[in-house]
CSV table of C-alpha atoms and ligand atoms in Angstrom, one decimal:
chain,number,residue,atom,x,y,z
F,1,UNK,CA,128.9,134.0,79.4
F,2,UNK,CA,130.5,130.8,78.2
F,3,UNK,CA,133.6,131.5,80.3
F,4,UNK,CA,131.5,132.2,83.4
F,5,UNK,CA,129.4,129.1,83.0
F,6,UNK,CA,132.4,127.0,82.4
F,7,UNK,CA,133.9,128.3,85.6
F,8,UNK,CA,130.7,127.4,87.5
F,9,UNK,CA,130.7,123.9,86.0
F,10,UNK,CA,134.4,123.5,86.9
F,11,UNK,CA,133.7,124.6,90.4
F,12,UNK,CA,130.8,122.1,90.7
F,13,UNK,CA,133.0,119.3,89.5
F,14,UNK,CA,135.9,120.2,91.8
F,15,UNK,CA,133.5,120.6,94.7
F,16,UNK,CA,131.6,117.4,94.1
F,17,UNK,CA,134.8,115.4,93.5
F,18,UNK,CA,136.7,116.7,96.5
F,19,UNK,CA,134.2,116.7,99.3
F,20,UNK,CA,131.6,114.0,98.9
F,21,UNK,CA,133.4,111.9,101.4
F,22,UNK,CA,130.6,111.4,103.8
F,23,UNK,CA,127.3,111.3,101.8
F,24,UNK,CA,125.4,108.4,103.3
F,25,UNK,CA,122.6,106.0,102.7
F,26,UNK,CA,120.3,105.9,105.7
F,27,UNK,CA,118.1,102.8,105.5
F,28,UNK,CA,114.6,102.7,106.8
F,29,UNK,CA,114.0,106.5,106.8
F,30,UNK,CA,112.2,109.3,104.9
F,31,UNK,CA,114.0,110.0,101.6
F,32,UNK,CA,112.9,113.2,100.0
F,33,UNK,CA,113.1,113.7,96.2
F,34,UNK,CA,114.8,117.1,95.7
F,35,UNK,CA,112.2,118.6,93.3
F,36,UNK,CA,109.0,117.2,94.9
F,37,UNK,CA,109.7,117.7,98.6
F,38,UNK,CA,108.0,114.3,99.1
F,39,UNK,CA,109.1,110.9,100.2
F,40,UNK,CA,110.3,108.9,97.2
F,41,UNK,CA,107.6,106.7,95.8
F,42,UNK,CA,109.6,103.9,94.2
F,43,UNK,CA,108.5,100.8,96.0
F,44,UNK,CA,109.3,97.3,94.6
F,45,UNK,CA,111.8,99.2,92.4
F,46,UNK,CA,114.4,98.3,89.9
F,47,UNK,CA,117.4,100.4,88.7
F,48,UNK,CA,118.9,100.9,85.3
F,49,UNK,CA,122.1,102.9,84.7
F,50,UNK,CA,122.4,105.0,81.5
F,51,UNK,CA,125.6,106.8,81.1
F,52,UNK,CA,126.6,107.9,84.6
F,53,UNK,CA,123.0,108.4,85.7
F,54,UNK,CA,121.1,105.8,87.8
F,55,UNK,CA,117.3,105.6,87.3
F,56,UNK,CA,115.1,104.2,90.1
F,57,UNK,CA,111.8,102.9,88.8
F,58,UNK,CA,109.2,101.8,91.2
F,59,UNK,CA,105.6,101.8,92.4
F,60,UNK,CA,103.8,105.0,93.6
F,61,UNK,CA,101.8,104.0,96.7
F,62,UNK,CA,100.8,107.5,97.7
F,63,UNK,CA,97.1,106.6,97.6
F,64,UNK,CA,97.3,103.1,98.9
F,65,UNK,CA,97.5,99.7,97.4
F,66,UNK,CA,96.0,99.8,93.9
F,67,UNK,CA,97.9,101.0,90.8
F,68,UNK,CA,98.4,104.8,90.6
F,69,UNK,CA,101.6,105.2,88.6
F,70,UNK,CA,105.1,103.9,87.9
F,71,UNK,CA,107.6,106.6,88.8
F,72,UNK,CA,111.1,107.2,87.7
F,73,UNK,CA,113.7,109.1,89.7
F,74,UNK,CA,117.3,109.9,88.7
F,75,UNK,CA,120.6,110.3,90.6
F,76,UNK,CA,124.3,110.2,89.9
F,77,UNK,CA,125.3,109.4,93.5
F,78,UNK,CA,122.5,107.0,94.6
F,79,UNK,CA,121.7,109.4,97.5
F,80,UNK,CA,120.2,112.6,96.0
F,81,UNK,CA,117.2,111.7,93.9
F,82,UNK,CA,115.2,113.9,91.5
F,83,UNK,CA,111.7,112.9,90.3
F,84,UNK,CA,111.8,112.7,86.5
F,85,UNK,CA,108.5,111.3,85.2
F,86,UNK,CA,105.6,108.9,85.6
F,87,UNK,CA,106.4,106.1,83.1
F,88,UNK,CA,102.8,104.7,83.2
F,89,UNK,CA,99.7,106.2,84.8
F,90,UNK,CA,96.2,105.0,85.7
F,91,UNK,CA,94.1,104.3,82.6
F,92,UNK,CA,90.3,104.2,82.4
F,93,UNK,CA,90.1,100.5,82.1
F,94,UNK,CA,92.1,97.4,81.4
F,95,UNK,CA,95.4,96.1,82.9
F,96,UNK,CA,96.3,99.6,84.2
F,97,UNK,CA,92.8,100.6,85.1
F,98,UNK,CA,91.2,101.2,88.6
F,99,UNK,CA,91.7,98.6,91.4
F,100,UNK,CA,94.5,96.8,89.6
F,101,UNK,CA,97.8,95.4,90.9
F,102,UNK,CA,100.9,96.7,89.0
F,103,UNK,CA,104.1,95.9,90.9
F,104,UNK,CA,107.8,95.5,90.7
F,105,UNK,CA,108.6,97.3,87.5
F,106,UNK,CA,112.0,96.4,86.0
F,107,UNK,CA,113.7,97.8,82.9
F,108,UNK,CA,116.2,96.4,80.4
F,109,UNK,CA,117.6,98.2,77.4
F,110,UNK,CA,117.5,96.2,74.2
F,111,UNK,CA,120.3,97.3,72.0
F,112,UNK,CA,118.9,95.5,68.9
F,113,UNK,CA,115.7,97.5,68.9
F,114,UNK,CA,117.0,100.6,70.8
F,115,UNK,CA,114.1,100.3,73.2
F,116,UNK,CA,113.8,100.3,76.9
F,117,UNK,CA,111.6,97.3,77.8
F,118,UNK,CA,109.7,97.4,81.1
F,119,UNK,CA,108.1,94.3,82.7
F,120,UNK,CA,105.7,94.5,85.6
F,121,UNK,CA,103.6,92.1,87.6
F,122,UNK,CA,100.1,92.9,86.4
F,123,UNK,CA,97.2,91.4,88.3
F,124,UNK,CA,93.6,91.7,89.4
F,125,UNK,CA,92.9,92.7,93.0
F,126,UNK,CA,92.4,89.0,93.9
F,127,UNK,CA,95.6,87.9,92.2
F,128,UNK,CA,93.7,85.7,89.7
F,129,UNK,CA,95.3,87.1,86.6
F,130,UNK,CA,99.0,86.5,87.6
F,131,UNK,CA,100.5,87.9,84.4
F,132,UNK,CA,103.4,90.0,83.3
F,133,UNK,CA,102.8,93.3,81.6
F,134,UNK,CA,105.2,94.7,79.0
F,135,UNK,CA,105.8,98.3,78.0
F,136,UNK,CA,108.4,100.0,75.9
F,137,UNK,CA,109.9,103.4,75.3
F,138,UNK,CA,112.7,104.9,73.3
F,139,UNK,CA,113.7,107.0,76.4
F,140,UNK,CA,114.6,105.4,79.8
F,141,UNK,CA,112.5,107.9,81.8
F,142,UNK,CA,110.1,108.9,79.0
F,143,UNK,CA,106.5,108.0,78.3
F,144,UNK,CA,106.1,104.2,78.0
F,145,UNK,CA,103.7,102.5,75.6
F,146,UNK,CA,101.8,99.7,77.3
F,147,UNK,CA,101.8,96.6,75.1
F,148,UNK,CA,99.7,94.2,77.1
F,149,UNK,CA,100.2,91.2,79.4
F,150,UNK,CA,100.6,87.5,79.2
F,151,UNK,CA,101.3,84.5,81.4
F,152,UNK,CA,104.9,83.5,80.5
F,153,UNK,CA,104.8,80.1,78.7
F,154,UNK,CA,101.3,79.8,80.1
F,155,UNK,CA,102.3,79.8,83.8
F,156,UNK,CA,101.2,82.1,86.6
F,157,UNK,CA,103.6,85.0,87.3
F,158,UNK,CA,103.4,87.2,90.3
F,159,UNK,CA,106.6,88.8,91.8
F,160,UNK,CA,109.1,89.1,89.0
F,161,UNK,CA,112.4,90.5,88.1
F,162,UNK,CA,114.6,90.8,85.0
F,163,UNK,CA,118.2,89.9,84.4
F,164,UNK,CA,120.5,90.9,81.5
F,165,UNK,CA,123.5,88.6,81.1
F,166,UNK,CA,126.9,89.8,79.9
F,167,UNK,CA,126.1,88.4,76.4
F,168,UNK,CA,123.0,90.6,76.2
F,169,UNK,CA,120.5,87.8,76.6
F,170,UNK,CA,117.5,88.8,78.7
F,171,UNK,CA,115.8,86.7,81.4
F,172,UNK,CA,112.5,86.9,83.2
F,173,UNK,CA,112.6,85.8,86.9
F,174,UNK,CA,109.1,84.9,87.8
F,175,UNK,CA,107.2,83.5,90.8
F,176,UNK,CA,104.9,80.7,89.7
F,177,UNK,CA,102.8,80.1,92.8
F,178,UNK,CA,101.8,76.7,91.6
F,179,UNK,CA,105.1,75.3,90.5
F,180,UNK,CA,107.9,77.4,92.0
F,181,UNK,CA,110.3,80.2,91.1
F,182,UNK,CA,111.4,80.2,87.5
F,183,UNK,CA,113.9,81.7,85.1
F,184,UNK,CA,112.6,82.1,81.6
F,185,UNK,CA,114.6,83.2,78.5
F,186,UNK,CA,113.3,86.4,76.8
F,187,UNK,CA,113.0,86.7,73.0
F,188,UNK,CA,115.8,88.7,71.3
F,189,UNK,CA,113.5,91.8,71.3
F,190,UNK,CA,112.7,91.1,75.1
F,191,UNK,CA,109.0,91.4,74.3
F,192,UNK,CA,108.1,87.7,74.9
F,193,UNK,CA,109.3,84.7,76.7
F,194,UNK,CA,110.7,81.8,74.6
F,195,UNK,CA,111.7,79.0,76.9
F,196,UNK,CA,112.1,77.9,80.5
F,197,UNK,CA,115.7,77.9,81.8
F,198,UNK,CA,115.3,76.7,85.3
F,199,UNK,CA,112.4,76.0,87.8
F,200,UNK,CA,113.0,75.6,91.5
F,201,UNK,CA,110.8,73.3,93.5
F,202,UNK,CA,110.8,76.0,96.2
F,203,UNK,CA,108.2,78.7,96.2
F,204,UNK,CA,110.0,81.9,96.6
F,205,UNK,CA,109.1,85.5,95.5
F,206,UNK,CA,110.8,88.9,94.9
F,207,UNK,CA,113.6,87.5,92.8
F,208,UNK,CA,116.8,89.3,91.8
F,209,UNK,CA,119.9,88.0,90.0
F,210,UNK,CA,123.4,89.3,89.7
F,211,UNK,CA,126.6,87.7,88.4
F,212,UNK,CA,130.0,88.1,90.1
F,213,UNK,CA,133.2,86.5,88.8
F,214,UNK,CA,131.2,83.9,86.8
F,215,UNK,CA,128.9,83.0,89.6
F,216,UNK,CA,125.2,83.8,89.4
F,217,UNK,CA,123.4,84.7,92.6
F,218,UNK,CA,119.6,84.5,92.9
F,219,UNK,CA,118.2,86.4,95.8
F,220,UNK,CA,114.5,85.9,96.8
F,221,UNK,CA,112.1,86.1,99.6
F,222,UNK,CA,109.9,83.5,101.3
F,223,UNK,CA,106.2,83.9,101.1
F,224,UNK,CA,105.0,85.8,104.2
F,225,UNK,CA,102.8,88.5,102.7
F,226,UNK,CA,103.8,92.0,103.6
F,227,UNK,CA,105.7,90.8,106.7
F,228,UNK,CA,109.5,90.5,106.3
F,229,UNK,CA,111.3,87.1,106.5
F,230,UNK,CA,114.8,85.8,106.2
F,231,UNK,CA,115.4,86.2,102.4
F,232,UNK,CA,117.5,83.5,100.7
F,233,UNK,CA,120.1,83.1,98.0
F,234,UNK,CA,121.2,80.4,95.7
F,235,UNK,CA,124.2,80.2,93.4
F,236,UNK,CA,125.1,78.5,90.1
F,237,UNK,CA,127.7,78.9,87.3
F,238,UNK,CA,125.0,78.5,84.7
F,239,UNK,CA,121.5,80.0,84.8
F,240,UNK,CA,120.2,76.5,83.9
F,241,UNK,CA,121.8,75.2,87.1
F,242,UNK,CA,122.6,73.2,89.0
F,243,UNK,CA,121.7,75.8,91.7
F,244,UNK,CA,122.9,75.4,95.3
F,245,UNK,CA,120.7,74.9,98.3
F,246,UNK,CA,119.1,78.2,99.5
F,247,UNK,CA,120.8,79.9,102.4
F,248,UNK,CA,120.3,83.2,104.4
F,249,UNK,CA,122.4,86.1,103.4
F,250,UNK,CA,121.4,88.6,106.2
F,251,UNK,CA,121.7,87.7,109.9
F,252,UNK,CA,119.4,84.8,110.6
F,253,UNK,CA,116.3,85.9,112.5
F,254,UNK,CA,116.7,89.6,111.4
F,255,UNK,CA,114.1,89.1,108.7
F,256,UNK,CA,116.6,90.6,106.3
F,257,UNK,CA,116.8,93.7,108.6
F,258,UNK,CA,113.0,93.9,108.2
F,259,UNK,CA,113.0,94.2,104.4
F,260,UNK,CA,112.2,92.2,101.3
F,261,UNK,CA,114.5,92.1,98.3
F,262,UNK,CA,113.4,94.3,95.4
F,263,UNK,CA,116.7,94.5,93.4
F,264,UNK,CA,120.4,93.9,93.7
F,265,UNK,CA,122.5,96.6,91.9
F,266,UNK,CA,126.0,96.1,90.7
F,267,UNK,CA,128.0,99.3,91.1
F,268,UNK,CA,131.5,98.8,89.7
F,269,UNK,CA,133.1,96.1,91.9
F,270,UNK,CA,130.5,96.4,94.6
F,271,UNK,CA,126.9,95.2,94.9
F,272,UNK,CA,124.1,96.8,96.8
F,273,UNK,CA,121.1,95.0,98.2
F,274,UNK,CA,117.9,97.0,97.8
F,275,UNK,CA,114.9,96.0,99.9
F,276,UNK,CA,111.5,97.3,100.7
F,277,UNK,CA,110.5,97.8,104.4
F,278,UNK,CA,106.8,97.5,103.8
F,279,UNK,CA,104.3,99.3,106.0
F,280,UNK,CA,101.2,97.4,104.9
F,281,UNK,CA,98.8,99.7,106.9
F,282,UNK,CA,100.1,102.8,105.0
F,283,UNK,CA,102.1,101.7,102.0
F,284,UNK,CA,103.2,105.1,100.9
F,285,UNK,CA,105.2,105.4,104.2
F,286,UNK,CA,107.2,102.2,103.4
F,287,UNK,CA,110.9,102.9,103.4
F,288,UNK,CA,114.0,101.5,101.7
F,289,UNK,CA,116.7,99.3,103.1
F,290,UNK,CA,119.8,99.6,100.9
F,291,UNK,CA,123.0,97.9,102.2
F,292,UNK,CA,126.4,96.9,100.8
F,293,UNK,CA,126.4,93.3,99.9
F,294,UNK,CA,129.6,91.3,100.4
F,295,UNK,CA,130.2,88.7,97.7
F,296,UNK,CA,133.0,86.3,98.0
F,297,UNK,CA,133.2,83.2,95.7
F,298,UNK,CA,129.8,81.6,96.1
F,299,UNK,CA,129.0,83.4,99.3
F,300,UNK,CA,126.8,86.5,99.8
F,301,UNK,CA,126.4,88.2,103.1
F,302,UNK,CA,124.7,91.3,104.3
F,303,UNK,CA,125.6,93.3,107.4
F,304,UNK,CA,123.3,95.9,108.9
F,305,UNK,CA,124.6,99.5,108.8
F,306,UNK,CA,122.3,102.2,110.1
F,307,UNK,CA,124.1,104.6,107.8
F,308,UNK,CA,127.0,104.0,105.4
F,309,UNK,CA,129.0,106.0,102.9
F,310,UNK,CA,128.7,105.1,99.2
F,311,UNK,CA,130.9,106.4,96.4
F,312,UNK,CA,128.8,105.5,93.3
F,313,UNK,CA,131.3,106.9,90.8
F,314,UNK,CA,134.1,104.7,92.3
F,315,UNK,CA,132.0,101.7,93.1
F,316,UNK,CA,133.2,101.7,96.7
F,317,UNK,CA,131.7,102.1,100.1
F,318,UNK,CA,132.9,102.6,103.7
F,319,UNK,CA,131.6,102.9,107.2
F,320,UNK,CA,130.5,106.5,108.1
F,321,UNK,CA,132.5,109.0,110.1
F,322,UNK,CA,131.7,109.6,113.8
F,323,UNK,CA,128.9,112.1,114.4
F,324,UNK,CA,127.7,114.6,116.9
F,325,UNK,CA,124.1,114.7,118.2
F,326,UNK,CA,122.2,117.8,118.9
F,327,UNK,CA,119.0,117.7,121.0
F,328,UNK,CA,116.1,119.8,119.8
F,329,UNK,CA,115.2,120.7,123.4
F,330,UNK,CA,118.7,122.0,124.2
F,331,UNK,CA,118.8,125.6,125.6
F,332,UNK,CA,121.5,126.5,123.1
F,333,UNK,CA,118.9,126.3,120.4
F,334,UNK,CA,116.6,129.2,119.4
F,335,UNK,CA,112.9,128.5,119.6
F,336,UNK,CA,110.1,130.9,118.8
F,337,UNK,CA,107.4,131.3,121.5
F,338,UNK,CA,104.8,128.9,120.2
F,339,UNK,CA,107.0,125.8,120.2
F,340,UNK,CA,106.8,123.5,123.1
F,341,UNK,CA,109.0,120.8,124.6
F,342,UNK,CA,107.0,117.6,124.7
F,343,UNK,CA,107.7,114.3,126.3
F,344,UNK,CA,108.4,111.4,124.0
F,345,UNK,CA,109.2,107.9,125.2
F,346,UNK,CA,111.3,106.9,122.2
F,347,UNK,CA,113.2,110.2,122.0
F,348,UNK,CA,116.7,110.8,123.3
F,349,UNK,CA,116.4,112.8,126.5
F,350,UNK,CA,112.7,111.6,126.4
F,351,UNK,CA,111.9,115.0,124.9
F,352,UNK,CA,111.0,116.4,121.6
F,353,UNK,CA,110.2,119.9,120.3
F,354,UNK,CA,106.7,120.2,118.9
F,355,UNK,CA,104.3,122.9,117.5
F,356,UNK,CA,106.9,124.0,114.9
F,357,UNK,CA,105.1,125.6,111.9
F,358,UNK,CA,101.4,126.1,112.2
F,359,UNK,CA,99.6,129.3,111.3
F,360,UNK,CA,102.0,131.3,113.6
F,361,UNK,CA,105.0,130.0,111.7
F,362,UNK,CA,107.0,129.0,114.7
F,363,UNK,CA,110.5,127.8,114.2
F,364,UNK,CA,113.3,125.9,115.9
F,365,UNK,CA,117.0,126.7,115.1
F,366,UNK,CA,119.9,124.5,116.1
F,367,UNK,CA,123.0,126.7,116.7
F,368,UNK,CA,126.6,125.9,116.9
F,369,UNK,CA,126.6,122.8,114.7
F,370,UNK,CA,130.2,121.6,114.3
F,371,UNK,CA,132.1,120.2,111.3
F,372,UNK,CA,135.8,119.7,111.1
F,373,UNK,CA,135.7,120.4,107.4
F,374,UNK,CA,133.8,122.3,104.7
F,375,UNK,CA,131.8,119.5,103.2
F,376,UNK,CA,128.6,118.3,101.6
F,377,UNK,CA,127.2,115.8,104.0
F,378,UNK,CA,124.2,113.7,105.2
F,379,UNK,CA,122.4,115.1,108.2
F,380,UNK,CA,119.9,112.8,110.0
F,381,UNK,CA,116.9,114.2,111.8
F,382,UNK,CA,115.1,112.0,114.3
F,383,UNK,CA,111.4,113.0,114.6
F,384,UNK,CA,107.9,111.9,115.4
F,385,UNK,CA,104.9,112.2,113.1
F,386,UNK,CA,101.7,110.7,114.6
F,387,UNK,CA,99.6,111.6,111.6
F,388,UNK,CA,98.8,109.1,108.8
F,389,UNK,CA,100.2,111.4,106.1
F,390,UNK,CA,103.6,113.0,105.5
F,391,UNK,CA,104.5,116.1,107.4
F,392,UNK,CA,106.9,118.6,105.7
F,393,UNK,CA,109.4,121.1,106.9
F,394,UNK,CA,111.5,123.7,105.2
F,395,UNK,CA,115.0,123.0,106.6
F,396,UNK,CA,117.5,125.8,106.2
F,397,UNK,CA,121.2,125.1,106.8
F,398,UNK,CA,123.5,128.1,106.6
F,399,UNK,CA,120.9,130.0,104.6
F,400,UNK,CA,120.1,127.3,102.0
F,401,UNK,CA,116.6,125.9,102.3
F,402,UNK,CA,115.3,122.5,101.2
F,403,UNK,CA,111.8,121.0,101.7
F,404,UNK,CA,112.0,117.7,103.5
F,405,UNK,CA,109.3,115.1,104.0
F,406,UNK,CA,108.7,113.1,107.1
F,407,UNK,CA,106.7,109.9,106.7
F,408,UNK,CA,104.4,108.8,109.6
F,409,UNK,CA,106.1,107.0,112.5
F,410,UNK,CA,102.9,105.4,113.8
F,411,UNK,CA,102.7,107.4,116.9
F,412,UNK,CA,103.9,110.7,118.5
F,413,UNK,CA,106.0,108.5,120.9
F,414,UNK,CA,107.9,106.6,118.2
F,415,UNK,CA,110.8,108.2,116.3
F,416,UNK,CA,111.7,107.9,112.6
F,417,UNK,CA,114.6,109.2,110.8
F,418,UNK,CA,114.8,111.6,107.8
F,419,UNK,CA,118.1,112.1,106.0
F,420,UNK,CA,119.1,115.2,104.0
F,421,UNK,CA,122.1,116.5,102.1
F,422,UNK,CA,123.5,120.0,103.0
F,423,UNK,CA,126.7,121.9,102.9
F,424,UNK,CA,128.5,122.6,106.2
F,425,UNK,CA,131.3,125.0,106.9
F,426,UNK,CA,134.4,124.1,108.8
F,427,UNK,CA,134.0,125.2,112.4
F,428,UNK,CA,131.2,125.5,114.9
F,429,UNK,CA,129.1,128.2,113.4
F,430,UNK,CA,126.7,126.1,111.3
F,431,UNK,CA,123.0,126.6,111.9
F,432,UNK,CA,119.9,124.4,111.0
F,433,UNK,CA,116.5,126.0,111.1
F,434,UNK,CA,113.2,124.0,111.0
F,435,UNK,CA,110.1,125.8,109.8
F,436,UNK,CA,106.6,124.6,108.7
F,437,UNK,CA,105.3,124.6,105.2
F,438,UNK,CA,102.2,126.6,104.2
F,439,UNK,CA,100.9,126.8,107.8
F,440,UNK,CA,101.2,123.1,108.3
F,441,UNK,CA,102.9,121.5,111.3
F,442,UNK,CA,106.4,120.3,110.9
F,443,UNK,CA,107.2,117.0,112.6
F,444,UNK,CA,108.1,117.0,116.3
F,445,UNK,CA,111.9,117.1,116.3
F,446,UNK,CA,113.9,114.8,118.7
F,447,UNK,CA,117.4,115.6,117.6
F,448,UNK,CA,119.8,116.0,114.6
F,449,UNK,CA,122.9,113.9,114.0
F,450,UNK,CA,125.7,115.4,112.1
F,451,UNK,CA,129.0,113.8,110.9
F,452,UNK,CA,132.1,115.3,112.6
F,453,UNK,CA,133.9,115.4,109.2
U,501,NAG,C1,105.2,84.4,72.8
U,501,NAG,O1,105.9,83.1,72.9
U,501,NAG,C2,105.1,82.0,73.1
U,501,NAG,C3,105.9,80.8,73.5
U,501,NAG,O2,107.1,80.8,72.8
U,501,NAG,C4,104.2,81.9,71.9
U,501,NAG,O3,103.3,80.8,72.0
U,501,NAG,C5,103.5,83.1,71.6
U,501,NAG,O4,102.8,83.1,70.4
U,501,NAG,C6,104.4,84.3,71.6
U,501,NAG,N1,103.6,85.5,71.5
U,501,NAG,C7,103.8,86.4,70.6
U,501,NAG,C8,102.9,87.6,70.6
U,501,NAG,O5,104.6,86.3,69.7
C-alpha cells in the first residue's frame, strides 16, 4: 500500500510540475470553491501564506451586507481554492451580532506568542462605532477567539489593513475619517496599538502596504462608496515618511479596472494586486480583480489582463496562450431536445443555449475541443444568469465532473465569465458537457474559450 500511494503521490507531483503551464487567473468572473460548488465568498480579503499554502480570508456576503461569517479558503497555486473553515460566525449579540459591519479581515502570525492575530473593521450599521476588532487562533484556518474591539489610540478606524515588516514589527493601516489615513505600530503581541507612525492629510481607505527593495508602497482607494475609483499609491523608504505624493497605478480613468484594493500579495519576486469588484445591489455576486503588479524603483503600475498565467511556486507570471472559442449554438455540439437557442445581445453570435437542466435534465455537450498538449488548464465559459442568485452546473470534461457556480450577470442579455480547471487530452477529441444540478436550471451558455496549449 505504501508503495502504491507513493507512486500516486509521485505521479501527482510530476503531473503538477510538468503541465501547469496555462492555469490562469480570470478577473471579474465566477470563481468556484472546489468543495462547495459555490462562488468564493472572500470579499475585502487578506492573504497569509503558511508553508507552501496560501490562505484567503474574507467576508461572506451570501446573505447581503451585514456580518455573516469570515471565511477561509486555501490554495497552493492561487487559482484552485478549497473552503476550509468559518473563522468567525454570527453571534447572538455584541460586535459580531445581528446587523453588524465586520469587514476586511487581515491576519498576521505572531511568532513570539505563536498566535495568528486577525484584525477586522468592526462597526455598527450606521458606522458610528468605527473600531477595530481583534481575534486570535493557534491555527491559521482554525476557530478564532474574538477578543473585543477598540478605537486605535482613540481615533476612528474604518477600512483597515495590516503590514508585517521584515523585522517582525506589525502595523495597523487604518482609515480615520476625521483626520486621514494612518499607520499605527502594533504592540509586540499584535493585540493592541502602541503609537502613531504616520498620518496622511488625505482621506483614503482600503489600505495595503508592501515593501520591495527597501521601498514601502502604500496602496489605497479614494472615498466613493461602493463605486470604484482610480486607486492611488505613495512610496517611502521609512514607514514614518516622508511619503511621496499620491499617484495612480492603474490606467487613469479605468477606476482601477473597476475594482477597489483589498490586498497586495508578494509572491516570490512578483507582487499581485487584489481588488474587489463590488456589486452593491447583490454583494455576494461581487467578483475579484487580481492582476500582476509591476514594481520598479519607486514606481508601481498595473496593466489589465483579462486572463493571465501565474506560477505561484516560482513567483512568476506570463501572458496566456492563444485560445479557441466554441459557440454553444454550434451544430457540432450535442443538445438534448429541451434545450433552446435563444437570442442574447451581448453574446457572440448573438445566441446562447438555454433551458439546460430543469426537471427534464437537458444537457449541452461541446464536441471536438482541441488542445495541442495533454494539460491541466483554465477553461472560460461565457454565460448569462438573469436571476438574483447563483446558478449551478455540473460540468463534465472527458468524464470528470465538477460543480461550477455562475453568479448573476444582471440580465439574460449580459454575459459573465466563469473559469474552471480541467484536464485536456492532446488532440481534438475533448468533450465538455453542461448539465443542471438537482433539477435547477444551469446558466444560459454563450460559448467556451479553451487555451490552444
Ligand atoms: C492599548 O494601548 C493603549 C495606548 O497605548 C492603552 O491606552 C491601552 O490601555 C491599551 N489597552 C490594553 C488592553 O492594554
